[in-house]
Amino acid sequence: MIQIAEVFGPEPSPLSRLVKQCGVNHVVGGIGLHPQPNQTGDQLPWSYMSLMRAKNAYQNMGFELAVIESRPPMEKTKAGLTGRDEEIENVCNMIRNMGRLGIPVWCPEFMSGGVGVLRTSVTIPARGGALTTGYDHENMQNAPPAKYGEISEDQVWDNLKYFLERVVPVAEEAGVKLAMHPDDPPLSPIRGVHRVMSSVDNYQKMLDLVPSPVNGIALCQGNFTLMTDDLPGVIRHFGEQKKIFFVHFRDVRGTPEQFVETFHEEGKTDMLACMKAYRDIDFDGVLRPDHVPTMEGDESGEPMYTSIGRLFAIGYIKGLQEAAYSE
């Protein structure tokens, strides 16, 4: 059965206690993986000792660490710059240590050139005065070039293949699954930078680029539902290949060029049909609610990650889970 998780750091907090009180037993590690100056050896955030302490901290709060979604520095890797081999080796060391500690899934992303997750507004009025986030591509037409200038689609594919060819064998040996996160928004190019994890066909191309049981997908529903009119069918397509390793359970309204994020039950997607699709493919990994509206009185956390909205989402998803799996 699919399991519900939440993401937060390894320090006890009101959010971690509330999530536990909601009956959640799994966590997606929000672990800082950018090293501080002069950190070496066991001090590095991806070292065995650092990851061990984080895993134990989550266990002490009552959570199983199911996924690490943080990433070490990878800008040179994604842009194909000198120094990428050192970055990739740091990634490989992290994966080896995850394997030693029994942390089963890492969620990388490959949004190149410093152009990552983009929203053009974080204060869009939603139901009852809640605030949500959105993207309007028209606002990006006059944006300045990205950090490393133009990066072509062929360059991004070459850089991704270079990365996967070095990391996938290490992940196979360590027994760690790689769940590639989509581009957000799934548009290309943005600010001169092409983005390849932005269509269902390109995801299949990525899987076929370096075939492996550990080369797979983080199925972020908010992005994938902008790529297809049949999200349950896409879940089954990749699920039949055993390639879905991690799920972001969220929803949107609109198109890749112009969308708003919604409460989980009022977007464009049939969320119960998606839950039934995960049931039908026997997915037994974790999902986490993602990108929730900011609700009245909620000042804890940044936009998309405030606490009350997350708790509302957990309750809604638990209801879907019971409805789907009780059939």
Coordinates of C-alpha atoms in Angstrom, one line a residue, residues 27-326:
V27 CA 9.3 11.2 6.4
V28 CA 11.0 12.7 3.4
G29 CA 14.3 14.1 4.6
G30 CA 14.7 17.9 4.3
I31 CA 18.4 17.7 5.1
G32 CA 20.7 20.6 4.2
L33 CA 23.3 19.1 1.8
H34 CA 25.2 22.3 0.9
P35 CA 28.5 22.1 2.9
Q36 CA 29.8 25.0 5.0
P37 CA 33.3 26.4 4.5
N38 CA 36.1 24.2 5.8
Q39 CA 33.9 21.2 6.3
T40 CA 35.7 17.9 5.5
G41 CA 35.4 14.2 6.0
D42 CA 32.7 13.2 8.5
Q43 CA 31.6 16.9 8.8
L44 CA 30.3 16.9 5.2
P45 CA 26.5 16.7 5.2
W46 CA 26.4 13.7 2.9
S47 CA 29.0 11.7 5.0
Y48 CA 27.9 8.5 6.7
M49 CA 28.1 10.1 10.1
S50 CA 25.9 13.1 9.1
L51 CA 23.3 11.0 7.4
M52 CA 23.3 8.5 10.3
R53 CA 22.6 11.3 12.8
A54 CA 19.8 12.6 10.7
K55 CA 18.2 9.2 10.3
N56 CA 18.4 8.6 14.0
A57 CA 16.9 12.0 14.7
Y58 CA 13.9 11.1 12.6
Q59 CA 13.6 7.7 14.2
N60 CA 13.6 9.4 17.6
M61 CA 10.6 11.4 16.5
G62 CA 8.8 8.2 15.3
F63 CA 9.5 8.5 11.6
E64 CA 11.1 6.2 9.1
L65 CA 13.4 8.1 6.7
A66 CA 12.0 6.9 3.3
V67 CA 13.4 9.5 0.8
I68 CA 16.1 12.1 0.7
E69 CA 14.9 15.0 -1.5
S70 CA 17.7 17.4 -0.8
R71 CA 20.7 17.5 -3.2
P72 CA 24.4 18.3 -2.9
P73 CA 25.6 21.1 -5.2
M74 CA 25.0 20.1 -8.8
E75 CA 25.1 23.3 -10.9
K76 CA 28.3 22.5 -12.7
T77 CA 27.0 19.0 -13.4
K78 CA 23.7 20.2 -14.9
A79 CA 25.4 22.9 -17.0
G80 CA 28.3 20.7 -18.1
L81 CA 31.0 22.8 -16.6
T82 CA 34.5 22.1 -15.4
G83 CA 34.3 20.8 -11.8
R84 CA 31.3 18.5 -12.5
D85 CA 33.3 15.3 -11.8
E86 CA 33.9 16.5 -8.2
E87 CA 30.2 17.2 -7.8
I88 CA 29.2 13.8 -9.1
E89 CA 31.7 12.1 -6.8
N90 CA 30.1 13.9 -3.9
V91 CA 26.7 12.6 -5.1
C92 CA 28.1 9.1 -5.4
N93 CA 29.5 9.2 -1.9
M94 CA 26.1 10.3 -0.6
I95 CA 24.4 7.4 -2.4
R96 CA 26.9 4.9 -1.0
N97 CA 26.2 6.2 2.5
M98 CA 22.5 6.0 2.0
G99 CA 22.9 2.4 1.0
R100 CA 24.9 1.6 4.1
L101 CA 22.2 3.2 6.2
G102 CA 19.2 1.6 4.4
I103 CA 17.8 4.9 3.1
P104 CA 16.1 3.6 -0.1
V105 CA 15.3 6.6 -2.4
W106 CA 17.1 9.7 -3.5
C107 CA 15.2 12.4 -5.5
P108 CA 17.5 14.3 -7.9
E109 CA 16.4 17.0 -10.4
F110 CA 18.0 18.3 -13.5
M111 CA 16.8 21.9 -14.0
S112 CA 19.9 23.4 -15.5
G113 CA 21.5 26.9 -15.5
G114 CA 20.3 28.0 -12.1
V115 CA 16.7 28.0 -13.4
G116 CA 14.8 25.8 -10.9
V117 CA 11.3 25.7 -9.6
L118 CA 9.6 29.0 -10.7
R119 CA 6.5 30.8 -9.5
T120 CA 5.5 34.3 -10.7
S121 CA 3.1 34.9 -7.8
V122 CA 2.8 33.5 -4.3
T123 CA -0.3 35.5 -3.2
I124 CA -3.1 34.4 -5.6
P125 CA -6.5 34.6 -3.8
A126 CA -8.0 31.1 -3.4
R127 CA -11.0 29.6 -1.6
G128 CA -12.1 31.5 1.5
G129 CA -9.2 34.0 1.3
A130 CA -6.5 31.4 1.3
L131 CA -3.4 32.3 -0.7
T132 CA -1.9 30.1 -3.3
T133 CA 0.9 30.2 -5.9
G134 CA 1.0 30.2 -9.7
Y135 CA 3.0 30.7 -12.8
D136 CA 2.4 33.0 -15.8
H137 CA 4.9 32.5 -18.6
E138 CA 4.1 36.0 -20.0
N139 CA 6.0 37.4 -17.0
M140 CA 9.2 35.6 -18.1
Q141 CA 9.3 37.0 -21.7
N142 CA 11.6 39.9 -20.7
A143 CA 13.5 38.1 -18.0
P144 CA 17.3 38.4 -18.2
P145 CA 19.4 35.4 -19.4
A146 CA 20.1 32.7 -16.9
K147 CA 23.3 32.4 -14.9
Y148 CA 25.3 30.4 -17.5
G149 CA 23.6 31.8 -20.6
E150 CA 21.8 29.6 -23.2
I151 CA 21.9 25.9 -22.7
S152 CA 20.5 23.9 -25.7
E153 CA 18.3 20.8 -25.4
D154 CA 21.1 18.6 -26.8
Q155 CA 23.5 19.9 -24.2
V156 CA 21.1 19.2 -21.4
W157 CA 20.6 15.6 -22.6
D158 CA 24.3 15.1 -23.0
N159 CA 24.9 16.4 -19.4
L160 CA 22.1 14.2 -18.0
K161 CA 23.5 11.2 -19.8
Y162 CA 27.0 11.9 -18.4
F163 CA 25.5 12.2 -14.9
L164 CA 23.4 9.1 -15.1
E165 CA 26.2 6.9 -16.6
R166 CA 28.3 7.7 -13.5
V167 CA 25.7 7.6 -10.8
V168 CA 23.4 4.8 -11.8
P169 CA 26.1 2.0 -11.3
V170 CA 26.8 3.3 -7.9
A171 CA 23.1 3.4 -7.0
E172 CA 22.8 -0.2 -8.3
E173 CA 25.6 -1.4 -6.0
A174 CA 24.2 0.6 -3.0
G175 CA 20.6 -0.5 -3.6
V176 CA 19.4 3.1 -3.7
K177 CA 16.6 4.1 -6.2
L178 CA 16.9 7.4 -8.1
A179 CA 13.6 9.2 -8.5
M180 CA 14.1 12.0 -11.0
H181 CA 11.9 15.1 -10.3
P182 CA 10.2 16.9 -13.2
D183 CA 11.0 20.4 -14.4
D184 CA 8.7 22.8 -12.6
P185 CA 7.0 24.3 -14.6
P186 CA 7.3 21.7 -17.4
L187 CA 8.2 24.2 -20.0
S188 CA 11.2 24.7 -22.3
P189 CA 13.1 26.9 -22.8
I190 CA 13.0 29.4 -19.9
R191 CA 15.5 32.3 -19.9
G192 CA 17.4 30.6 -22.6
V193 CA 17.8 27.3 -20.8
H194 CA 16.2 24.1 -22.2
R195 CA 14.5 21.8 -19.8
V196 CA 14.1 18.1 -20.7
M197 CA 12.2 16.6 -17.8
S198 CA 9.1 18.3 -19.1
S199 CA 7.1 15.7 -21.0
V200 CA 5.9 12.1 -20.6
D201 CA 7.9 11.1 -23.8
N202 CA 11.1 12.7 -22.4
Y203 CA 10.7 10.7 -19.2
Q204 CA 10.5 7.5 -21.2
K205 CA 13.6 8.7 -23.0
M206 CA 15.4 9.3 -19.7
L207 CA 14.6 5.8 -18.5
D208 CA 15.8 4.3 -21.8
L209 CA 18.9 6.5 -21.8
V210 CA 20.6 4.5 -19.0
P211 CA 18.4 1.5 -18.4
S212 CA 18.5 0.2 -14.8
P213 CA 16.1 -1.1 -12.1
V214 CA 17.2 2.0 -10.0
N215 CA 16.7 4.7 -12.7
G216 CA 13.2 5.9 -12.1
I217 CA 10.7 8.7 -11.5
A218 CA 9.5 11.1 -8.8
L219 CA 5.9 11.4 -10.1
C220 CA 5.1 15.0 -9.1
Q221 CA 1.4 15.1 -10.0
G222 CA 1.2 18.9 -10.3
N223 CA 3.7 18.7 -13.1
F224 CA 2.7 15.5 -14.8
T225 CA -1.0 16.6 -15.0
L226 CA 0.2 19.6 -17.0
M227 CA 2.0 17.1 -19.4
T228 CA -1.1 14.8 -20.0
D229 CA -4.8 14.6 -20.1
D230 CA -4.7 11.1 -18.6
L231 CA -2.7 11.1 -15.4
P232 CA -4.0 7.8 -14.1
G233 CA -3.0 6.3 -17.4
V234 CA 0.5 7.7 -17.1
I235 CA 0.8 6.3 -13.6
R236 CA -0.1 2.9 -14.9
H237 CA 2.3 3.3 -17.9
F238 CA 5.3 3.9 -15.7
G239 CA 4.0 1.7 -12.9
E240 CA 3.9 -1.3 -15.1
Q241 CA 7.6 -0.7 -15.8
K242 CA 8.2 -0.5 -12.0
K243 CA 9.7 3.0 -12.4
I244 CA 7.7 5.1 -10.0
F245 CA 9.8 5.4 -6.8
F246 CA 8.3 8.5 -5.1
V247 CA 5.1 10.6 -5.5
H248 CA 4.3 14.3 -4.9
F249 CA 0.5 14.4 -4.4
R250 CA -0.8 17.8 -5.5
D251 CA -2.9 19.5 -8.1
V252 CA -3.2 22.6 -10.3
R253 CA -5.6 24.3 -12.7
G254 CA -4.5 25.6 -16.1
T255 CA -1.7 25.0 -18.6
P256 CA 2.1 24.8 -18.4
E257 CA 2.2 28.4 -19.6
Q258 CA -0.3 29.6 -17.0
F259 CA -1.5 27.7 -13.9
V260 CA -2.4 28.1 -10.3
E261 CA -1.9 25.6 -7.6
T262 CA -5.0 24.4 -5.7
F263 CA -6.3 22.7 -2.7
H264 CA -5.9 19.0 -3.3
E265 CA -9.6 18.4 -4.0
E266 CA -10.4 21.3 -6.3
G267 CA -7.8 21.0 -9.1
K268 CA -8.1 19.5 -12.6
T269 CA -7.2 16.0 -11.6
D270 CA -9.3 13.0 -10.5
M271 CA -7.3 12.4 -7.4
L272 CA -9.3 9.2 -6.4
A273 CA -8.6 7.8 -9.9
C274 CA -4.9 8.5 -9.3
M275 CA -4.9 6.8 -5.9
K276 CA -6.6 3.7 -7.5
A277 CA -3.9 3.7 -10.2
Y278 CA -1.2 3.5 -7.5
R279 CA -3.2 0.7 -5.9
D280 CA -3.5 -1.2 -9.2
I281 CA 0.3 -1.0 -9.9
D282 CA 1.1 -2.2 -6.3
F283 CA 3.1 0.9 -5.5
D284 CA 4.3 0.5 -2.0
G285 CA 6.5 3.6 -1.7
V286 CA 5.7 7.0 -0.2
L287 CA 3.8 10.0 -1.4
R288 CA 3.9 13.4 0.3
P289 CA 1.4 16.3 0.0
D290 CA 3.0 19.2 -1.8
H291 CA 2.5 22.9 -2.5
V292 CA -0.4 23.7 -0.3
P293 CA -2.3 27.0 0.0
T294 CA -1.6 29.3 2.9
M295 CA -4.7 29.2 5.1
E296 CA -6.0 31.7 7.7
G297 CA -3.8 32.2 10.7
D298 CA -0.9 30.1 9.2
E299 CA 2.3 31.9 9.3
S300 CA 4.6 28.9 9.8
G301 CA 6.6 28.1 6.8
E302 CA 7.2 29.6 3.4
P303 CA 4.5 29.7 0.6
M304 CA 3.6 26.2 -0.6
Y305 CA 4.8 24.7 2.7
T306 CA 2.8 26.2 5.5
S307 CA 1.6 23.9 8.2
I308 CA -2.2 24.1 8.3
G309 CA -2.5 23.4 4.6
R310 CA -0.3 20.3 5.0
L311 CA -2.5 18.9 7.8
F312 CA -5.6 19.5 5.7
A313 CA -4.0 17.7 2.8
I314 CA -2.9 14.7 5.0
G315 CA -6.5 14.3 6.1
Y316 CA -7.8 14.4 2.6
I317 CA -5.2 11.9 1.3
K318 CA -6.0 9.5 4.2
G319 CA -9.6 9.5 3.1
L320 CA -8.7 8.8 -0.6
Q321 CA -6.3 6.1 0.6
E322 CA -9.1 4.4 2.6
A323 CA -11.6 4.7 -0.2
A324 CA -9.3 3.3 -2.9
Y325 CA -7.8 0.4 -0.9
S326 CA -11.1 -0.7 0.8

